Amino acid sequence: MDNKMEEMRILIENSDLSEHDKAQMLQNIMQIENQKINLLITGATGCGKSSTINALFGENVAKVGCTPDPETMEIERFDLGNLILWDSPGLGDGKEADNRHAKNIIKKLNQRDSDGNLLIDLVLVILDGGSRDLGTSYQLINEVIIPNLGDDKDNRLLIAINQADVAMKGRYWDYENNVPEQKLIDFLNEKAKSVKERIKEATGVTVDPIYYSAGFKEDGEEQTPPYNLSKLLYYIVRKTPKKKRLVYTQHINQDTNVWKDSDELKDYTTETQKSLVESITDGMEAGAEIGGAIGSIFGRPGEAVGRVVGGVIGGGAAIVKKVGEIFNPFPKRPGRIGGGGGGCYITTAVCNEYGKPDNCYELTQFRSFRDNWLAYQPDGQELIERYYKTAPAIVSLINKQANHADIYRQINDNYLTKCLKYIENGENEKCKALYIDMVERLYKEQVKWQ
């Protein structure tokens, strides 16, 4: 993270933010560099703790258990730079082992750091979605964890139901699209509601359990794709103290496939990035302006964000956007084309017709829209790939027409000019809808050009 922090310092020092905001952001950076996140992950044997750790933070961070015997007999520590994972056995290994595990967990929850604060920032309790008997898990949560969480119980506990794909013995799971069918969704929502109510009744603490599937990989077998992992990460980040959140950016799994499937109730990728940026912008005077700009980090790449003029970055929105770019934990998805060049076939053809270069303003804006917004939408990759398959043939046919100049002018006037305006105004959904309409119309029109 050192290089990223240095880049951020230079950016701030050369900005035209107020001296107060500069000082606040630089102070936040200094604090972040010295922060450690301590995440305790626990749950009954077979719930998928190791699979979850590996899915979130990369292959083989924790050894995945493939036998009935528990792999983790005591609390194990995994150091990922400033991110420290504590993998603890839950209950269910027998009375003697359960007593030992409970004592170890209680001891860890009451441990203090060098500043006298509780060491553990967040406890992630994983439940087995395929099990009907969660009695030992409730015992772990209600009798061991919650009584030892300190004052801020709601923000230091996250309950997650793993193995959502086998919650009904593998039934009602759409394996082709890696999503639950409605009957399974209803079942999982009811299970989450039941867990919430039982914990509330027993302890008075309100939790909002989520369900997911970490996927699984046995030796020699292909990894099954995770589901709702981006949602799990979103909640982990949100429940981590603001001043520590950027620590996660260095350790997120770089396999793009693990993040792509979710319930889509939120844009979890963008929401996670917004939460991360709060680490840097917390306490700034620009309040409302910064808050509004945060929402545009990756969702509104066409928004005016200031220009580098004489080494000075202008405006809070520019700073916030750059923070998002520097500390983006998510790798580029397959199919995205970064930087300049490539891909915008129809737009490129129109610009060529008007004598504009490959790095012209229009092409730069459309590529930014594609790479920094569309590629992160639920259907973004599918739309991009479909476009790449159809656009070259359409352009080739248009170029063969005697009136190709008129065709490109109509495309520009009726679609591209309007799309560009939408991008500049941050109306990305409208741009997407209009661009889809253009491609579909041209696809139908090509019949008469053949």
Coordinates of N, CA, C and O in Angstrom, one line a residue, residues 98-211:
D98 N -15.3 -28.4 22.9 CA -16.2 -27.2 22.9 C -15.8 -26.3 24.0 O -15.7 -25.1 23.8
N99 N -15.5 -26.8 25.2 CA -15.1 -26.0 26.3 C -13.8 -25.3 26.0 O -13.7 -24.1 26.3
R100 N -12.9 -26.0 25.4 CA -11.6 -25.4 25.1 C -11.7 -24.4 24.0 O -11.2 -23.3 24.2
H101 N -12.5 -24.6 23.0 CA -12.7 -23.7 22.0 C -13.4 -22.4 22.5 O -13.0 -21.3 22.1
A102 N -14.4 -22.6 23.3 CA -15.1 -21.5 23.9 C -14.2 -20.6 24.7 O -14.2 -19.3 24.6
K103 N -13.4 -21.2 25.5 CA -12.4 -20.4 26.4 C -11.4 -19.6 25.5 O -11.1 -18.5 25.8
N104 N -11.0 -20.3 24.4 CA -10.0 -19.6 23.5 C -10.7 -18.4 22.8 O -10.1 -17.4 22.6
I105 N -11.9 -18.6 22.4 CA -12.6 -17.5 21.7 C -12.9 -16.3 22.7 O -12.7 -15.2 22.3
I106 N -13.3 -16.7 23.9 CA -13.6 -15.6 24.9 C -12.3 -14.9 25.2 O -12.3 -13.6 25.3
K107 N -11.2 -15.6 25.3 CA -9.9 -15.0 25.6 C -9.5 -14.0 24.5 O -9.0 -12.9 24.7
K108 N -9.7 -14.5 23.2 CA -9.3 -13.6 22.1 C -10.2 -12.4 22.0 O -9.7 -11.3 21.7
L109 N -11.5 -12.5 22.3 CA -12.4 -11.4 22.2 C -12.1 -10.4 23.3 O -12.5 -9.2 23.1
N110 N -11.5 -10.8 24.4 CA -11.2 -9.8 25.4 C -9.8 -9.3 25.4 O -9.4 -8.5 26.2
Q111 N -9.0 -9.7 24.4 CA -7.7 -9.3 24.2 C -7.6 -7.8 23.8 O -8.5 -7.4 23.0
R112 N -6.7 -7.1 24.3 CA -6.5 -5.7 24.0 C -5.3 -5.4 23.2 O -4.3 -6.2 23.3
D113 N -5.3 -4.4 22.3 CA -4.1 -4.0 21.6 C -3.2 -3.1 22.4 O -3.5 -2.8 23.6
S114 N -2.1 -2.6 21.8 CA -1.2 -1.8 22.6 C -1.8 -0.4 23.0 O -1.3 0.2 23.9
D115 N -2.9 0.0 22.4 CA -3.5 1.2 22.7 C -4.7 1.0 23.7 O -5.4 1.9 24.1
G116 N -4.9 -0.3 24.1 CA -5.9 -0.6 25.1 C -7.3 -0.8 24.5 O -8.2 -1.0 25.3
N117 N -7.4 -0.8 23.2 CA -8.6 -1.1 22.5 C -8.8 -2.6 22.3 O -7.8 -3.4 22.2
L118 N -10.0 -3.1 22.2 CA -10.2 -4.5 21.9 C -9.6 -4.9 20.6 O -9.7 -4.2 19.6
L119 N -8.8 -6.0 20.6 CA -8.0 -6.4 19.4 C -8.9 -6.7 18.2 O -8.6 -6.3 17.1
I120 N -9.9 -7.5 18.4 CA -10.8 -8.0 17.3 C -11.7 -6.9 16.8 O -12.5 -6.4 17.6
D121 N -11.6 -6.6 15.6 CA -12.5 -5.5 15.0 C -13.8 -6.1 14.6 O -14.8 -5.4 14.7
L122 N -13.9 -7.3 14.1 CA -15.1 -7.9 13.6 C -15.1 -9.4 13.8 O -14.1 -10.0 13.5
V123 N -16.2 -9.9 14.2 CA -16.3 -11.4 14.3 C -17.3 -11.8 13.2 O -18.4 -11.3 13.1
L124 N -16.8 -12.7 12.3 CA -17.7 -13.3 11.3 C -18.0 -14.7 11.7 O -17.2 -15.5 11.8
V125 N -19.3 -14.9 12.0 CA -19.8 -16.3 12.3 C -20.4 -16.9 11.1 O -21.4 -16.3 10.5
I126 N -19.9 -18.0 10.7 CA -20.5 -18.7 9.5 C -21.3 -19.8 9.9 O -20.9 -20.7 10.7
L127 N -22.6 -19.8 9.4 CA -23.5 -20.9 9.6 C -23.5 -21.8 8.4 O -23.3 -21.4 7.2
D128 N -23.9 -23.1 8.6 CA -24.0 -24.0 7.5 C -25.4 -24.0 7.0 O -26.3 -24.4 7.6
G129 N -25.5 -23.4 5.7 CA -26.8 -23.3 5.1 C -27.5 -24.6 4.8 O -28.7 -24.7 4.7
G130 N -26.7 -25.7 4.8 CA -27.3 -27.0 4.4 C -27.7 -27.8 5.7 O -28.2 -28.9 5.6
S131 N -27.5 -27.2 6.9 CA -27.9 -27.9 8.1 C -29.2 -27.4 8.7 O -29.4 -26.2 8.8
R132 N -30.0 -28.3 9.2 CA -31.2 -27.9 9.8 C -31.0 -27.7 11.3 O -31.7 -26.9 12.0
D133 N -30.0 -28.3 11.9 CA -29.7 -28.2 13.3 C -28.6 -27.2 13.5 O -27.4 -27.4 13.3
L134 N -29.0 -26.0 13.9 CA -28.0 -24.9 14.2 C -27.8 -24.7 15.7 O -27.4 -23.6 16.1
G135 N -28.2 -25.6 16.5 CA -28.2 -25.5 17.9 C -26.8 -25.1 18.5 O -26.7 -24.2 19.3
T136 N -25.8 -25.8 18.0 CA -24.4 -25.5 18.5 C -24.0 -24.1 18.0 O -23.3 -23.4 18.7
S137 N -24.4 -23.7 16.9 CA -24.1 -22.3 16.4 C -24.8 -21.3 17.2 O -24.2 -20.2 17.5
Y138 N -26.0 -21.5 17.6 CA -26.7 -20.5 18.4 C -26.0 -20.5 19.8 O -25.9 -19.4 20.4
Q139 N -25.6 -21.6 20.3 CA -24.9 -21.6 21.6 C -23.6 -20.8 21.5 O -23.3 -20.0 22.4
L140 N -22.9 -21.0 20.4 CA -21.6 -20.2 20.2 C -21.9 -18.7 20.1 O -21.2 -17.9 20.8
I141 N -22.9 -18.3 19.4 CA -23.3 -16.9 19.2 C -23.8 -16.3 20.5 O -23.3 -15.2 21.0
N142 N -24.8 -17.0 21.1 CA -25.6 -16.4 22.2 C -24.8 -16.5 23.5 O -25.0 -15.6 24.4
E143 N -24.0 -17.5 23.7 CA -23.4 -17.8 25.0 C -21.9 -17.4 25.1 O -21.4 -17.2 26.2
V144 N -21.3 -17.5 23.9 CA -19.8 -17.3 23.9 C -19.5 -15.9 23.3 O -18.7 -15.1 23.9
I145 N -20.0 -15.6 22.1 CA -19.5 -14.4 21.4 C -20.2 -13.2 21.8 O -19.5 -12.2 22.3
I146 N -21.5 -13.1 21.8 CA -22.2 -11.8 22.1 C -21.9 -11.3 23.5 O -21.6 -10.1 23.7
P147 N -21.9 -12.2 24.5 CA -21.6 -11.7 25.9 C -20.1 -11.1 26.0 O -19.9 -10.4 27.0
N148 N -19.3 -11.3 25.0 CA -17.9 -10.9 25.1 C -17.5 -9.9 24.0 O -16.3 -9.7 23.8
L149 N -18.5 -9.3 23.4 CA -18.2 -8.4 22.3 C -18.0 -6.9 22.8 O -17.6 -6.1 22.0
G150 N -18.2 -6.7 24.0 CA -18.1 -5.3 24.5 C -19.3 -4.5 24.2 O -20.4 -5.0 24.0
D151 N -19.2 -3.1 24.2 CA -20.3 -2.3 24.1 C -20.9 -2.2 22.7 O -22.1 -2.1 22.5
D152 N -20.1 -2.2 21.7 CA -20.5 -2.0 20.3 C -20.8 -3.3 19.6 O -20.3 -3.7 18.6
K153 N -21.8 -4.1 20.2 CA -22.1 -5.4 19.7 C -22.6 -5.5 18.3 O -22.2 -6.4 17.5
D154 N -23.5 -4.6 18.0 CA -24.1 -4.6 16.6 C -23.1 -4.5 15.5 O -23.2 -5.1 14.5
N155 N -22.1 -3.6 15.7 CA -21.1 -3.4 14.7 C -19.9 -4.3 14.7 O -19.0 -4.2 13.8
R156 N -19.8 -5.2 15.6 CA -18.7 -6.0 15.7 C -19.0 -7.5 15.4 O -18.2 -8.4 15.6
L157 N -20.2 -7.7 14.9 CA -20.7 -9.1 14.6 C -21.4 -9.2 13.3 O -22.2 -8.3 13.0
L158 N -21.0 -10.1 12.5 CA -21.7 -10.4 11.2 C -22.0 -11.9 11.1 O -21.1 -12.7 11.3
I159 N -23.2 -12.2 10.9 CA -23.7 -13.6 10.7 C -23.9 -13.9 9.2 O -24.6 -13.1 8.6
A160 N -23.3 -14.9 8.7 CA -23.4 -15.2 7.3 C -23.7 -16.7 7.1 O -23.0 -17.6 7.7
I161 N -24.7 -17.0 6.3 CA -25.1 -18.4 6.1 C -24.5 -18.9 4.8 O -24.8 -18.4 3.7
N162 N -23.5 -19.8 4.9 CA -22.8 -20.3 3.8 C -23.5 -21.5 3.1 O -24.5 -22.0 3.7
Q163 N -23.0 -21.9 2.0 CA -23.5 -23.1 1.3 C -25.0 -22.9 0.9 O -25.8 -23.8 1.0
A164 N -25.3 -21.7 0.4 CA -26.7 -21.4 0.0 C -27.1 -22.3 -1.1 O -28.3 -22.7 -1.2
D165 N -26.2 -22.8 -1.9 CA -26.5 -23.6 -3.1 C -27.0 -25.0 -2.7 O -27.7 -25.7 -3.5
V166 N -26.7 -25.5 -1.5 CA -27.2 -26.8 -1.0 C -28.1 -26.7 0.2 O -28.3 -27.7 0.8
A167 N -28.7 -25.5 0.4 CA -29.6 -25.3 1.5 C -30.8 -26.2 1.4 O -31.4 -26.6 2.4
M168 N -31.2 -26.5 0.2 CA -32.4 -27.4 0.0 C -31.9 -28.7 -0.7 O -32.5 -29.2 -1.7
K169 N -30.7 -29.2 -0.3 CA -30.1 -30.4 -0.8 C -29.8 -30.3 -2.3 O -29.9 -31.2 -3.1
G170 N -29.5 -29.0 -2.7 CA -29.1 -28.8 -4.1 C -30.3 -28.6 -5.0 O -30.1 -28.3 -6.2
R171 N -31.5 -28.6 -4.5 CA -32.7 -28.4 -5.3 C -32.9 -26.9 -5.4 O -32.6 -26.1 -4.6
Y172 N -33.5 -26.5 -6.5 CA -33.9 -25.1 -6.8 C -32.7 -24.2 -6.9 O -32.8 -23.0 -6.7
W173 N -31.6 -24.7 -7.4 CA -30.4 -23.9 -7.7 C -30.2 -24.0 -9.2 O -30.1 -25.0 -9.8
D174 N -30.1 -22.8 -9.8 CA -29.9 -22.7 -11.2 C -28.4 -22.8 -11.4 O -27.7 -21.8 -11.3
Y175 N -27.9 -24.0 -11.7 CA -26.5 -24.2 -11.8 C -25.9 -23.5 -13.1 O -24.7 -23.1 -13.1
E176 N -26.7 -23.4 -14.1 CA -26.2 -22.7 -15.3 C -25.9 -21.3 -15.1 O -24.8 -20.8 -15.6
N177 N -26.7 -20.6 -14.4 CA -26.5 -19.2 -14.1 C -26.0 -18.9 -12.7 O -25.7 -17.7 -12.3
N178 N -25.8 -19.9 -11.9 CA -25.2 -19.8 -10.6 C -26.0 -18.9 -9.7 O -25.4 -18.0 -9.0
V179 N -27.3 -19.1 -9.6 CA -28.2 -18.3 -8.8 C -29.3 -19.2 -8.2 O -29.6 -20.2 -8.8
P180 N -29.9 -18.8 -7.1 CA -31.0 -19.6 -6.6 C -32.3 -19.2 -7.3 O -32.5 -18.1 -7.7
E181 N -33.1 -20.2 -7.4 CA -34.4 -20.0 -8.0 C -35.3 -19.4 -6.9 O -35.0 -19.4 -5.7
Q182 N -36.5 -18.9 -7.2 CA -37.3 -18.2 -6.3 C -37.7 -19.0 -5.0 O -37.7 -18.5 -3.9
K183 N -38.0 -20.3 -5.2 CA -38.3 -21.1 -4.0 C -37.2 -21.2 -3.1 O -37.4 -21.2 -1.8
L184 N -36.0 -21.3 -3.6 CA -34.8 -21.4 -2.7 C -34.5 -20.0 -2.1 O -34.1 -19.9 -0.9
I185 N -34.8 -18.9 -2.8 CA -34.6 -17.6 -2.3 C -35.5 -17.4 -1.1 O -35.1 -16.9 0.0
D186 N -36.8 -17.8 -1.3 CA -37.8 -17.7 -0.2 C -37.3 -18.5 1.1 O -37.4 -18.0 2.2
F187 N -36.8 -19.7 0.8 CA -36.3 -20.5 1.9 C -35.1 -19.9 2.6 O -35.1 -19.9 3.9
L188 N -34.2 -19.3 1.9 CA -33.0 -18.7 2.5 C -33.4 -17.4 3.2 O -32.8 -17.2 4.3
N189 N -34.3 -16.6 2.7 CA -34.8 -15.4 3.4 C -35.4 -15.8 4.7 O -35.3 -15.1 5.7
E190 N -36.2 -16.9 4.7 CA -36.9 -17.3 5.9 C -35.9 -17.8 6.9 O -36.0 -17.6 8.1
K191 N -34.8 -18.5 6.4 CA -33.8 -19.0 7.3 C -33.1 -17.8 8.0 O -32.8 -17.8 9.2
A192 N -32.7 -16.8 7.2 CA -32.1 -15.6 7.7 C -32.9 -14.9 8.8 O -32.5 -14.5 9.8
K193 N -34.2 -14.8 8.5 CA -35.2 -14.2 9.4 C -35.3 -15.0 10.7 O -35.3 -14.4 11.8
S194 N -35.3 -16.3 10.6 CA -35.4 -17.1 11.8 C -34.1 -17.0 12.7 O -34.2 -16.9 13.9
V195 N -32.9 -16.9 12.0 CA -31.7 -16.7 12.8 C -31.7 -15.4 13.5 O -31.4 -15.3 14.7
K196 N -32.2 -14.4 12.8 CA -32.2 -13.0 13.4 C -33.2 -13.0 14.6 O -32.8 -12.4 15.6
E197 N -34.3 -13.6 14.4 CA -35.3 -13.6 15.5 C -34.8 -14.4 16.7 O -35.0 -13.9 17.9
R198 N -34.2 -15.5 16.5 CA -33.7 -16.3 17.6 C -32.6 -15.6 18.4 O -32.5 -15.7 19.6
I199 N -31.7 -15.0 17.7 CA -30.6 -14.3 18.4 C -31.1 -13.0 19.1 O -30.7 -12.8 20.3
K200 N -32.1 -12.3 18.5 CA -32.7 -11.2 19.2 C -33.4 -11.6 20.4 O -33.3 -10.9 21.5
E201 N -34.1 -12.7 20.4 CA -34.9 -13.2 21.5 C -34.0 -13.6 22.7 O -34.2 -13.3 23.8
A202 N -32.8 -14.2 22.3 CA -31.9 -14.7 23.3 C -31.0 -13.7 23.9 O -30.6 -13.8 25.1
T203 N -30.6 -12.7 23.1 CA -29.6 -11.7 23.6 C -30.0 -10.3 23.5 O -29.3 -9.4 24.1
G204 N -31.1 -9.9 22.8 CA -31.5 -8.6 22.6 C -30.7 -7.8 21.5 O -30.9 -6.7 21.3
V205 N -29.7 -8.5 20.9 CA -28.9 -7.9 19.9 C -29.5 -8.2 18.5 O -29.9 -9.3 18.2
T206 N -29.6 -7.1 17.7 CA -30.1 -7.2 16.3 C -29.0 -7.5 15.3 O -28.1 -6.7 15.2
V207 N -29.2 -8.6 14.6 CA -28.2 -8.9 13.5 C -29.1 -9.1 12.2 O -30.3 -9.3 12.2
D208 N -28.4 -8.9 11.1 CA -29.0 -9.1 9.8 C -28.2 -10.1 9.0 O -27.3 -9.7 8.2
P209 N -28.5 -11.4 9.2 CA -27.8 -12.4 8.5 C -27.9 -12.3 7.0 O -28.9 -11.9 6.5
I210 N -26.8 -12.6 6.3 CA -26.9 -12.7 4.8 C -26.5 -14.1 4.4 O -26.0 -14.9 5.2
Y211 N -26.9 -14.5 3.2 CA -26.6 -15.9 2.8 C -25.7 -15.8 1.5 O -25.8 -14.8 0.8

